[in-house]
XYZ file of C-alpha atoms in Angstrom:
742
model
C -24.871 14.347 13.853
C -27.988 13.862 11.738
C -26.070 14.985 8.671
C -23.376 12.405 9.404
C -25.998 9.682 9.732
C -27.481 10.637 6.364
C -23.974 10.675 4.900
C -23.392 7.143 6.220
C -26.614 5.932 4.603
C -25.624 7.587 1.348
C -22.240 5.864 1.435
C -23.847 2.467 1.871
C -26.234 3.177 -1.004
C -23.351 4.195 -3.266
C -21.361 1.176 -2.133
C -24.079 -1.236 -3.228
C -24.518 0.591 -6.537
C -20.829 0.975 -7.342
C -19.632 -2.429 -6.255
C -21.135 -4.483 -9.113
C -19.225 -2.231 -11.514
C -15.999 -3.212 -9.807
C -16.553 -6.896 -10.474
C -17.950 -6.855 -13.970
C -14.658 -7.780 -15.666
C -14.875 -11.542 -15.533
C -12.427 -12.375 -18.320
C -8.877 -13.586 -17.752
C -7.718 -9.996 -18.403
C -9.681 -8.627 -15.436
C -6.487 -8.096 -13.449
C -5.199 -5.752 -16.178
C -7.901 -3.297 -15.116
C -6.928 -3.325 -11.436
C -4.647 -0.793 -9.777
C -3.433 -1.503 -6.234
C -2.124 1.897 -5.207
C -0.839 3.557 -2.028
C -0.799 7.260 -1.157
C 2.314 8.155 0.853
C 4.027 11.349 1.987
C 5.346 13.477 4.814
C 2.754 14.403 7.425
C 0.420 17.266 6.337
C 1.366 17.024 2.648
C -2.306 16.408 1.794
C -2.570 12.629 1.372
C -5.981 12.217 2.966
C -7.379 15.350 1.308
C -6.245 14.014 -2.070
C -7.869 10.643 -1.337
C -11.152 12.271 -0.281
C -11.279 14.165 -3.591
C -10.721 10.918 -5.486
C -13.660 9.306 -3.699
C -15.874 12.276 -4.519
C -14.985 12.344 -8.212
C -15.382 8.556 -8.445
C -18.933 8.905 -7.105
C -18.268 7.101 -3.832
C -19.128 10.116 -1.640
C -21.636 12.909 -2.070
C -19.585 15.554 -0.279
C -15.935 16.375 0.250
C -14.590 15.157 3.579
C -12.157 17.563 5.248
C -9.458 16.623 7.739
C -10.039 19.785 9.791
C -13.779 19.044 9.991
C -13.194 15.460 11.146
C -15.592 13.968 8.587
C -13.250 12.138 6.211
C -13.998 8.624 4.985
C -10.428 7.350 5.250
C -9.522 8.763 8.690
C -12.381 7.045 10.466
C -10.726 6.274 13.826
C -11.652 8.628 16.653
C -7.979 9.275 17.388
C -7.384 10.258 13.754
C -10.259 12.718 13.684
C -9.294 14.231 17.035
C -5.678 14.839 15.992
C -6.182 15.476 12.285
C -3.567 12.879 11.292
C -3.647 9.428 9.709
C -2.733 6.678 12.176
C -3.844 3.466 10.476
C -3.641 2.619 6.781
C -7.157 2.437 5.350
C -8.180 0.554 2.184
C -10.977 1.471 -0.209
C -12.106 0.409 -3.678
C -13.627 2.656 -6.331
C -14.095 2.677 -10.120
C -12.368 5.096 -12.489
C -12.207 5.124 -16.286
C -13.396 1.535 -16.600
C -10.749 0.410 -14.094
C -10.898 -0.700 -10.467
C -8.679 1.214 -8.072
C -7.835 -0.434 -4.739
C -6.355 2.462 -2.802
C -4.613 2.556 0.583
C -4.081 5.855 2.418
C -1.005 5.548 4.672
C 0.165 7.580 7.704
C 2.856 10.237 7.415
C 3.986 10.189 11.048
C 7.187 8.289 11.830
C 5.632 6.463 14.812
C 3.305 4.587 12.441
C 5.859 3.559 9.846
C 4.728 -0.091 10.160
C 1.439 0.931 8.507
C 3.367 2.234 5.500
C 5.591 -0.847 5.452
C 2.789 -3.384 5.362
C 0.817 -1.397 2.797
C 3.820 -1.177 0.471
C 4.400 -4.909 0.855
C 1.164 -5.686 -1.032
C 0.804 -2.689 -3.343
C 1.698 -2.630 -7.032
C 2.233 1.134 -7.276
C 2.398 4.319 -5.249
C 1.706 8.044 -5.415
C 4.234 10.193 -3.529
C 2.486 13.418 -2.493
C 4.714 16.471 -1.986
C 3.908 19.830 -0.419
C 4.530 22.431 -3.130
C 5.952 24.850 -0.567
C 8.513 22.386 0.837
C 9.178 19.749 -1.824
C 10.744 16.540 -0.536
C 10.549 16.640 3.264
C 12.004 14.491 6.009
C 9.365 11.755 6.182
C 9.074 11.786 2.371
C 12.579 10.354 2.226
C 11.676 7.677 4.775
C 8.647 6.427 2.831
C 10.652 6.687 -0.408
C 13.270 4.325 1.027
C 10.507 1.957 2.148
C 8.976 1.958 -1.345
C 12.423 1.443 -2.868
C 13.084 -1.521 -0.585
C 9.768 -3.102 -1.571
C 10.276 -2.400 -5.286
C 7.086 -0.336 -5.650
C 6.824 1.770 -8.854
C 5.923 5.401 -8.090
C 4.690 8.651 -9.568
C 4.839 12.046 -7.831
C 2.060 14.572 -7.214
C 3.204 18.062 -6.180
C 0.263 19.234 -4.104
C -0.699 22.575 -2.516
C 0.251 24.660 -5.551
C -2.261 27.225 -4.267
C -0.240 28.041 -1.126
C 1.144 31.597 -1.029
C 4.691 30.319 -0.444
C 4.628 27.422 -2.904
C 7.748 27.061 -5.044
C 7.529 24.883 -8.153
C 11.226 25.097 -9.024
C 12.300 24.262 -5.461
C 10.026 21.203 -5.428
C 11.575 19.922 -8.649
C 15.111 20.554 -7.384
C 14.327 18.676 -4.168
C 13.210 15.626 -6.164
C 16.485 15.681 -8.066
C 18.749 16.271 -5.071
C 17.022 14.371 -2.273
C 15.445 11.472 -4.157
C 18.126 11.286 -6.851
C 15.481 11.241 -9.581
C 14.959 13.486 -12.602
C 11.397 14.858 -12.586
C 9.723 13.757 -15.810
C 7.115 16.495 -16.107
C 3.833 15.576 -17.753
C 2.132 18.655 -16.285
C 3.074 22.212 -15.406
C 1.117 24.627 -13.190
C -0.678 27.630 -14.601
C 0.215 30.238 -12.011
C 1.188 29.659 -8.386
C -0.336 30.614 -5.056
C -3.554 32.629 -5.397
C -3.122 32.776 -9.178
C -3.036 28.966 -9.536
C -5.989 28.066 -11.765
C -5.030 24.997 -13.749
C -2.463 22.811 -15.487
C -0.639 22.517 -18.759
C -1.021 18.904 -19.921
C 2.266 18.212 -21.713
C 1.097 14.836 -23.071
C -2.285 15.846 -24.494
C -0.985 19.338 -25.418
C -3.815 21.198 -23.748
C -4.548 23.559 -20.875
C -6.874 22.340 -18.099
C -8.697 25.185 -16.366
C -10.779 25.067 -13.169
C -12.965 28.137 -12.719
C -13.420 28.870 -9.010
C -16.253 31.310 -9.759
C -18.221 28.673 -11.667
C -21.465 27.333 -10.253
C -20.105 23.819 -10.847
C -19.545 22.362 -7.395
C -16.094 21.253 -6.231
C -14.420 21.418 -9.641
C -15.995 18.238 -10.952
C -15.818 19.668 -14.481
C -12.954 21.631 -15.962
C -12.301 23.207 -19.335
C -9.838 21.629 -21.757
C -8.242 24.095 -24.192
C -5.930 22.782 -26.899
C -2.626 24.572 -27.386
C -3.735 25.022 -31.008
C -6.968 26.766 -30.011
C -7.197 30.556 -30.359
C -8.691 30.540 -26.835
C -5.366 29.382 -25.401
C -3.181 32.345 -24.338
C 0.054 32.532 -26.261
C 2.339 32.224 -23.202
C 0.494 29.069 -22.122
C 0.771 27.438 -25.524
C 4.462 28.366 -25.903
C 5.379 27.054 -22.452
C 3.267 23.952 -23.015
C 4.787 23.185 -26.422
C 8.293 23.615 -25.039
C 7.419 21.295 -22.139
C 6.037 18.762 -24.615
C 9.284 18.831 -26.619
C 11.367 18.530 -23.433
C 9.321 15.477 -22.444
C 9.926 13.874 -25.843
C 13.639 14.669 -25.557
C 13.920 12.962 -22.152
C 12.003 9.899 -23.329
C 13.990 9.520 -26.538
C 17.072 8.567 -24.476
C 15.766 5.141 -23.530
C 12.894 4.501 -25.948
C 13.906 3.591 -29.533
C 10.373 4.052 -30.917
C 10.393 7.709 -29.888
C 14.041 8.283 -30.835
C 13.414 6.905 -34.325
C 10.444 9.206 -34.875
C 12.445 12.194 -33.645
C 15.256 11.404 -36.110
C 12.761 10.881 -38.948
C 10.940 14.091 -37.954
C 7.694 12.116 -37.652
C 4.808 12.957 -35.343
C 4.628 11.162 -32.014
C 1.178 10.104 -30.884
C -0.107 10.753 -27.367
C -0.604 7.019 -26.921
C 3.051 6.306 -27.697
C 4.052 8.922 -25.125
C 1.806 7.291 -22.512
C 3.183 3.846 -23.316
C 6.747 5.120 -22.918
C 5.916 6.941 -19.693
C 4.355 3.772 -18.295
C 7.488 1.837 -19.219
C 9.565 4.417 -17.308
C 7.416 3.980 -14.200
C 7.636 0.176 -14.374
C 11.392 0.110 -15.030
C 13.166 -0.397 -11.660
C 16.414 0.943 -13.153
C 14.859 4.213 -14.334
C 16.216 7.413 -12.793
C 13.155 9.386 -13.918
C 10.086 10.189 -11.811
C 6.834 10.936 -13.642
C 5.575 14.121 -11.970
C 2.117 15.727 -11.831
C 0.815 18.724 -9.878
C -2.304 20.327 -8.466
C -4.115 21.433 -5.327
C -6.358 18.794 -3.777
C -7.831 21.285 -1.286
C -8.805 23.649 -4.112
C -10.043 20.678 -6.205
C -7.529 21.266 -9.002
C -5.656 18.445 -10.721
C -7.130 15.459 -8.901
C -8.975 13.932 -11.870
C -5.821 14.085 -14.066
C -3.953 12.399 -11.181
C -6.560 9.626 -11.179
C -6.070 9.307 -14.939
C -2.319 9.084 -14.289
C -2.852 6.227 -11.808
C -4.735 4.265 -14.462
C -2.401 5.189 -17.328
C 1.025 4.835 -15.711
C 0.956 2.665 -12.590
C 1.131 -1.135 -13.002
C -1.642 -3.710 -12.851
C -1.118 -6.965 -10.930
C -0.301 -8.615 -14.275
C 2.662 -6.266 -14.752
C 4.423 -7.479 -11.600
C 6.262 -10.809 -11.758
C 6.275 -12.926 -8.608
C 8.460 -16.089 -8.791
C 6.312 -17.985 -6.277
C 3.188 -17.835 -8.462
C 4.372 -20.651 -10.752
C 4.439 -22.978 -7.726
C 0.706 -22.743 -7.171
C -0.503 -22.717 -10.765
C -4.120 -21.552 -10.758
C -4.643 -22.279 -7.049
C -5.311 -19.550 -4.496
C -2.327 -17.910 -2.821
C -2.537 -14.875 -0.528
C -0.647 -12.870 2.116
C -2.154 -11.474 5.320
C -0.815 -7.922 5.650
C -3.144 -6.300 8.181
C -5.533 -7.293 10.980
C -8.124 -5.152 12.740
C -10.755 -5.959 15.365
C -14.280 -4.871 14.537
C -16.668 -4.622 17.517
C -19.335 -6.556 15.608
C -17.399 -8.789 13.199
C -14.414 -9.661 15.389
C -10.929 -10.099 13.921
C -10.766 -9.125 10.237
C -7.765 -10.228 8.167
C -6.773 -8.139 5.133
C -5.362 -10.437 2.457
C -3.744 -9.595 -0.856
C -4.843 -12.302 -3.291
C -1.857 -12.949 -5.555
C -3.133 -15.993 -7.408
C -6.323 -17.945 -8.003
C -9.740 -17.276 -6.532
C -10.759 -17.049 -2.873
C -14.333 -18.133 -2.159
C -16.565 -17.768 0.864
C -16.825 -21.024 2.804
C -13.511 -22.338 1.442
C -11.035 -24.130 3.666
C -7.607 -22.525 3.652
C -4.239 -23.699 4.934
C -1.953 -21.321 6.825
C 1.498 -22.401 5.657
C 3.268 -20.193 8.191
C 1.447 -21.683 11.205
C 0.683 -25.123 9.798
C -3.035 -24.806 10.565
C -6.257 -25.055 8.560
C -9.189 -22.667 8.926
C -12.443 -21.857 7.144
C -13.427 -18.605 5.428
C -16.676 -17.916 7.277
C -16.901 -14.266 6.129
C -15.500 -12.844 2.907
C -15.656 -9.099 2.266
C -14.130 -6.160 0.429
C -13.109 -3.055 2.424
C -14.495 0.431 1.889
C -12.597 2.218 4.707
C -14.680 1.275 7.776
C -17.482 -0.303 5.696
C -17.298 -3.895 4.507
C -19.208 -5.378 1.591
C -19.885 -9.127 1.737
C -18.921 -10.968 -1.458
C -18.987 -14.589 -2.590
C -15.506 -14.587 -4.139
C -12.424 -12.402 -4.643
C -10.262 -12.772 -7.740
C -6.475 -12.538 -8.088
C -5.045 -9.036 -7.857
C -7.591 -7.806 -5.321
C -7.564 -7.204 -1.587
C -9.938 -9.385 0.423
C -11.078 -9.151 4.031
C -11.608 -12.478 5.827
C -13.508 -12.771 9.078
C -13.468 -15.667 11.521
C -9.774 -16.651 11.371
C -8.423 -17.400 14.853
C -4.847 -18.531 14.321
C -3.745 -16.180 11.566
C -1.333 -13.260 11.989
C 0.242 -10.501 9.906
C 2.736 -11.908 7.394
C 1.153 -15.381 7.122
C 0.892 -17.174 3.761
C -2.538 -18.632 2.950
C -3.196 -21.348 0.345
C -5.987 -23.889 -0.308
C -6.361 -26.482 2.437
C -5.283 -29.395 0.285
C -2.591 -32.033 0.113
C -1.019 -30.132 -2.801
C -0.212 -27.156 -0.589
C 1.332 -29.346 2.080
C 3.354 -31.225 -0.544
C 4.771 -27.937 -1.838
C 6.072 -27.064 1.629
C 7.447 -30.527 2.290
C 9.312 -30.623 -1.034
C 10.838 -27.209 -0.403
C 11.862 -28.046 3.180
C 13.605 -31.229 1.990
C 15.657 -29.374 -0.600
C 15.335 -25.571 -0.425
C 18.385 -24.911 -2.607
C 17.581 -23.914 -6.130
C 13.845 -23.808 -5.442
C 11.618 -20.769 -5.054
C 10.292 -20.525 -1.504
C 6.541 -21.239 -1.308
C 6.310 -18.787 1.592
C 5.470 -15.206 0.689
C 7.952 -12.836 2.321
C 6.341 -11.285 5.361
C 6.320 -7.730 6.661
C 9.565 -6.044 7.701
C 8.832 -4.986 11.290
C 11.072 -2.345 12.910
C 12.341 -2.932 16.442
C 10.532 -1.043 19.221
C 12.717 1.679 20.701
C 10.574 2.926 23.612
C 8.931 1.002 26.408
C 6.949 1.688 29.555
C 4.889 -0.179 32.129
C 1.111 -0.276 31.794
C -1.455 -1.223 34.389
C -5.196 -0.706 34.905
C -6.356 1.807 37.499
C -8.098 -1.060 39.336
C -7.266 -4.784 39.576
C -10.749 -5.755 38.383
C -9.871 -4.401 34.909
C -6.768 -6.596 34.535
C -8.502 -9.289 32.436
C -10.068 -6.678 30.149
C -6.654 -5.009 29.730
C -5.017 -8.317 28.806
C -7.685 -8.923 26.147
C -7.254 -5.409 24.753
C -3.471 -5.768 24.572
C -3.739 -9.190 22.902
C -5.980 -7.701 20.193
C -3.795 -4.631 19.701
C -0.583 -6.678 19.435
C -2.242 -8.867 16.812
C -3.210 -5.727 14.889
C 0.124 -3.949 15.249
C 3.322 -6.048 14.864
C 5.468 -3.093 15.982
C 3.765 -3.155 19.401
C 5.240 -5.621 21.903
C 3.859 -6.681 25.289
C 5.991 -8.547 27.839
C 5.768 -9.451 31.494
C 8.758 -8.241 33.507
C 10.239 -11.174 35.414
C 11.754 -8.807 37.967
C 8.778 -6.556 38.788
C 5.833 -8.602 37.510
C 4.621 -5.530 35.586
C 3.225 -5.590 32.064
C 5.688 -3.800 29.766
C 4.522 -2.086 26.572
C 7.097 -1.449 23.804
C 6.477 0.712 20.741
C 7.891 3.021 18.086
C 7.572 6.334 19.891
C 5.800 8.560 22.368
C 2.800 9.214 20.139
C 2.488 5.516 19.282
C 2.170 4.510 22.952
C -0.117 7.450 23.683
C -2.466 6.350 20.890
C -2.452 2.763 22.211
C -3.440 3.986 25.654
C -6.219 6.106 24.158
C -7.520 3.195 22.080
C -7.628 0.947 25.157
C -9.770 3.570 26.869
C -12.083 4.396 23.928
C -12.486 0.929 22.387
C -12.182 -1.351 25.409
C -13.358 0.999 28.210
C -10.272 0.356 30.344
C -8.498 3.291 31.963
C -4.774 2.681 32.391
C -1.677 4.279 33.850
C 1.526 4.355 31.815
C 4.889 4.367 33.546
C 7.815 6.573 32.621
C 8.926 6.219 29.017
C 12.198 4.271 28.844
C 14.770 3.542 26.137
C 15.093 0.012 24.743
C 18.819 -0.526 25.281
C 20.669 -3.701 24.352
C 23.738 -5.418 25.838
C 26.767 -6.960 24.162
C 30.005 -8.702 25.229
C 33.437 -7.293 24.406
C 35.494 -10.365 25.354
C 35.348 -13.895 23.922
C 35.770 -16.810 26.333
C 34.998 -20.464 27.011
C 34.005 -22.019 30.332
C 32.749 -25.253 31.806
C 29.859 -24.331 34.111
C 28.439 -26.615 36.783
C 24.765 -26.211 37.615
C 23.767 -27.835 40.906
C 20.356 -27.855 42.521
C 18.725 -29.879 45.254
C 15.033 -30.719 44.894
C 13.765 -32.385 48.037
C 16.269 -35.248 48.524
C 17.439 -35.355 44.910
C 20.664 -33.681 43.836
C 20.599 -32.308 40.312
C 23.953 -31.910 38.562
C 24.373 -30.575 35.005
C 27.711 -29.634 33.459
C 27.814 -27.411 30.371
C 30.885 -26.582 28.274
C 30.019 -23.330 26.501
C 31.915 -20.681 24.559
C 31.016 -17.096 23.756
C 32.448 -15.337 20.700
C 32.045 -11.610 20.071
C 30.883 -10.349 16.678
C 32.446 -7.481 14.746
C 32.023 -4.307 16.859
C 31.356 -2.084 13.840
C 28.464 -4.228 12.595
C 26.049 -5.137 15.400
C 24.136 -8.320 14.514
C 21.521 -10.466 16.284
C 22.996 -13.109 18.573
C 23.187 -16.751 17.507
C 23.594 -20.222 18.965
C 25.015 -23.440 17.555
C 26.151 -26.910 18.549
C 29.866 -27.550 18.094
C 30.739 -29.610 15.036
C 34.293 -30.579 16.008
C 34.816 -34.334 16.091
C 35.152 -34.765 19.866
C 32.247 -32.420 20.682
C 29.789 -33.658 18.056
C 30.205 -37.281 19.164
C 29.043 -36.395 22.670
C 26.274 -34.057 21.507
C 24.831 -36.657 19.115
C 23.670 -38.664 22.140
C 21.226 -35.928 23.158
C 17.552 -36.737 22.708
C 15.145 -34.449 20.849
C 13.426 -33.194 24.002
C 16.816 -32.356 25.543
C 17.888 -30.385 22.458
C 14.584 -28.521 22.556
C 15.146 -27.692 26.239
C 18.671 -26.399 25.489
C 17.296 -24.131 22.763
C 14.644 -22.824 25.145
C 17.335 -22.055 27.695
C 19.296 -20.152 25.064
C 16.246 -18.180 23.884
C 15.403 -17.218 27.460
C 18.999 -16.418 28.407
C 19.733 -14.219 25.397
C 16.846 -11.933 26.394
C 18.356 -11.146 29.817
C 21.740 -9.461 29.805
C 23.584 -9.173 33.139
C 23.776 -5.354 33.264
C 20.117 -4.294 33.134
C 18.344 -7.359 31.799
C 18.131 -6.166 28.175
C 18.429 -8.556 25.197
C 21.972 -9.429 24.127
C 23.267 -8.688 20.624
C 26.404 -9.444 18.609
C 27.339 -12.675 20.333
C 27.633 -16.295 19.220
C 27.240 -19.049 21.814
C 28.609 -22.503 20.970
C 27.733 -25.589 23.004
C 30.674 -28.020 23.114
C 29.354 -30.618 25.532
C 26.699 -31.190 28.167
C 26.575 -33.799 30.902
C 23.118 -34.514 32.283
C 22.137 -36.501 35.334
C 19.273 -38.953 35.030
C 16.906 -36.622 36.905
C 17.489 -33.665 34.549
C 14.041 -32.679 33.280
C 13.540 -30.237 30.377
C 12.829 -27.247 32.692
C 16.039 -27.980 34.613
C 18.055 -28.314 31.392
C 16.692 -24.962 30.208
C 17.506 -23.369 33.563
C 21.049 -24.786 33.470
C 21.621 -23.436 29.959
C 20.418 -19.979 30.965
C 22.622 -20.075 34.078
C 25.697 -21.063 32.042
C 25.091 -18.228 29.587
C 24.709 -15.746 32.417
C 27.983 -16.892 34.000
C 29.847 -16.402 30.726
C 28.328 -12.986 30.116
C 29.334 -11.794 33.579
C 32.949 -12.509 32.640
C 32.698 -11.130 29.086
C 33.023 -7.391 29.928
C 29.471 -6.558 28.842
C 28.567 -3.028 27.718
C 25.292 -1.297 26.943
C 24.252 -0.554 23.370
C 21.962 2.408 22.745
C 19.618 2.921 19.773
C 20.869 5.513 17.290
C 18.225 7.292 15.236
C 18.507 8.735 11.762
C 17.092 12.255 11.529
C 15.995 13.673 8.173
C 15.408 17.371 8.811
C 13.907 20.116 6.669
C 14.541 23.556 8.157
C 14.370 27.172 7.004
C 17.765 28.721 6.384
C 17.621 31.199 9.280
C 17.023 28.421 11.851
C 19.703 26.060 10.532
C 22.532 27.171 12.845
C 20.390 26.826 15.971
C 19.306 23.316 14.988
C 22.872 22.250 14.115
C 24.129 23.308 17.530
C 21.249 21.559 19.280
C 21.892 18.241 17.506
C 25.619 18.366 18.293
C 24.806 19.135 21.936
C 22.720 15.945 22.013
C 25.711 13.763 21.066
C 24.579 13.799 17.448
C 26.589 13.799 14.243
C 25.603 15.649 11.077
C 26.246 13.547 7.990
C 24.958 15.710 5.160
C 23.414 19.119 4.508
C 21.822 20.466 1.370
C 20.530 23.975 0.620
C 17.559 24.521 -1.693
C 16.477 28.149 -1.810
C 15.437 29.167 1.690
C 15.125 25.546 2.844
C 17.901 23.342 4.149
C 17.754 19.576 4.346
C 19.976 17.726 6.761
C 20.714 14.110 7.616
C 21.957 13.491 11.153
C 22.339 10.647 13.645
C 21.738 10.944 17.381
C 21.079 8.661 20.377
C 17.395 8.121 21.117
C 18.039 8.865 24.803
C 18.726 12.478 23.793
C 15.608 12.793 21.622
C 12.735 12.282 24.049
C 10.162 15.015 23.446
C 12.297 16.281 20.576
C 9.403 17.080 18.244
C 8.050 19.791 20.553
C 11.566 20.994 21.351
C 12.413 21.469 17.643
C 9.250 23.480 17.078
C 10.189 25.706 20.023
C 13.835 26.447 19.175
C 13.126 27.023 15.463
C 9.804 28.861 15.963
C 8.049 26.170 13.952
C 10.438 26.486 11.004
C 11.715 22.886 11.034
C 10.207 19.464 10.325
C 11.912 16.165 10.853
C 11.437 12.465 10.355
C 13.094 9.972 12.663
C 13.721 6.270 12.201
C 15.854 3.674 13.922
C 19.275 3.303 12.311
C 21.453 1.006 14.426
C 22.737 0.157 17.893
C 26.010 1.615 19.078
C 28.240 1.043 22.126
C 28.206 3.633 24.903
C 31.084 5.329 26.665
C 31.571 4.450 30.326
C 30.201 7.831 31.460
C 27.090 7.585 29.297
C 26.548 3.978 30.383
C 26.673 4.987 34.042
C 24.104 7.694 33.349
C 21.842 5.219 31.521
C 22.039 2.719 34.390
C 21.132 5.451 36.860
C 18.179 6.539 34.686
C 16.835 2.992 34.518
C 17.458 1.825 38.087
C 17.343 5.121 39.972
C 20.735 4.354 41.539
C 24.242 5.293 40.476
C 26.348 2.171 39.708
C 29.111 1.342 42.159
């Protein structure tokens, strides 16, 4: 414990010494020296270990944090250190080669995919870390698709080249087959497994050797031996020269400067190679993936990877954002993450895209239409925060003291100019760039359960804890069941909800009980119809009468979409509807929004339906709550007649399994009502893409480890909703209600 305290003091000392270096570039080209980078991979590929080595070599830490020792800088949450996995994306800033690297370490577990999503939303580049013994694994493909969707340029780092079962060729084949990219090798390993000692640098034409027997601690220094040097073994130099020529050959396809020099038999400088490689990384149409290698745990290849981040990944100036021209030189930022610090309160992580954010400034939240003041302005160093007076464009700021700001909100200066921008766009959005920064893509929760404190006196504390956690985590939903009065917690998986419960206990000192884990079904109609519904109610001596003419149309069954609502635009209908007042229209919309959340089968939200209001007749005494209630009642009456069915969530499974366990896993997936879409064999490893109902996959992670003897790994993400057969629907209803349907 004393050692950890001294380590914490040392970190703070280094933070204060290093930070001025990070801000010394005050020219207009300062952003060119910034790299906003994310580390992403399958779980246990070595992301956090790689990050810890970077911090050590950058001078931020004095010792190497290890995941298994629970003393890493980036995995600072108690739950992360207990389980040895990354749960929350952590940001840190450090200097390297006269550049500033803003790095985010992201989780590899599927339950925390929102952390990857929001990190990728604000990053300019990414490093995909692969396990050298497995290559591209299940969750690797998930984070790759997320990066692809967000347009994030990437390089690859094949890690763990020291493992006894590492396979360099298999890793390269997996990149080509599973990611559909050609590995553009700028390094090759010298040896594999226990014999792995260094790299062949195919750009600089030199061998990089780390001597494990050297007195130099943690491989901070390494020897560089030119291929032309007599010290360089002949097989190294021959393999390295051939790799150098192969690299030039690949680059000559799309780079005229290199092709011309090849045709003229002229020498090609290392700088030209680096420029061309950087262009490949930044080109969204490129089918090449710049690939490096090493072993972070054995301290081999990390410094060259850091050089690669600076040399090949983009700066903020290299990324073009259409909305920037709207704001000119004024501040513009996006809130992508919120945490609650026990001492500082709510802290908002903001990517500053334009302008300069200053402490004490008034800012306008365009998403919420509110103004707030920047009372605290900081820069994040994992769980440490350094107070600053200003943050320039291209950086990540941390703002304290904001009360009405949430993940995905757009922040601008609190001025009439900002408001004018919004008003102009709202008047005529066509042909204009939206002033709103696109928010975070949040996946739908697929599991839910009830949560309650062990004693009633803790109810208020639980409500506060849940409010904070929902603000931090957009994939976590909390609702109050109208039927049971229970608080219902919805999340991305079993581990996700387990971690939430643990955080409530550790951070808020509230012990809770979780109910049985349930599946988040949906409901949908199969028949279109139109009805005139009469809603009658007597309140004291007053008779309330509301008549609603409503139709329900079913969407395409093979493409489940969110439900919608509209007012009829036919001549006869629109004339009557135009007489409605604003407060009545608002009440009708509220009735729709409430009604669409409660299907008639089990009370799940309704999908794939379009409700159209044709007319409504209101008595004089019809108040907004009564109008809303009448609308909900009319919807419910239509849905009861629309032959509703349950929809179940279907999950996509990306599986990596050893060849000998493939048959067992195939049979198990088919037994769980799954379908196998694609299989691919690479050496002794098979990759498989399958789809299966979530109801059949509860506890599946432990089950897979058991039936394959630990020889399979899988990633799971929500794919779509699908209609159920009558037999499966009856079983689902019985599981939820405890009673077999009549």
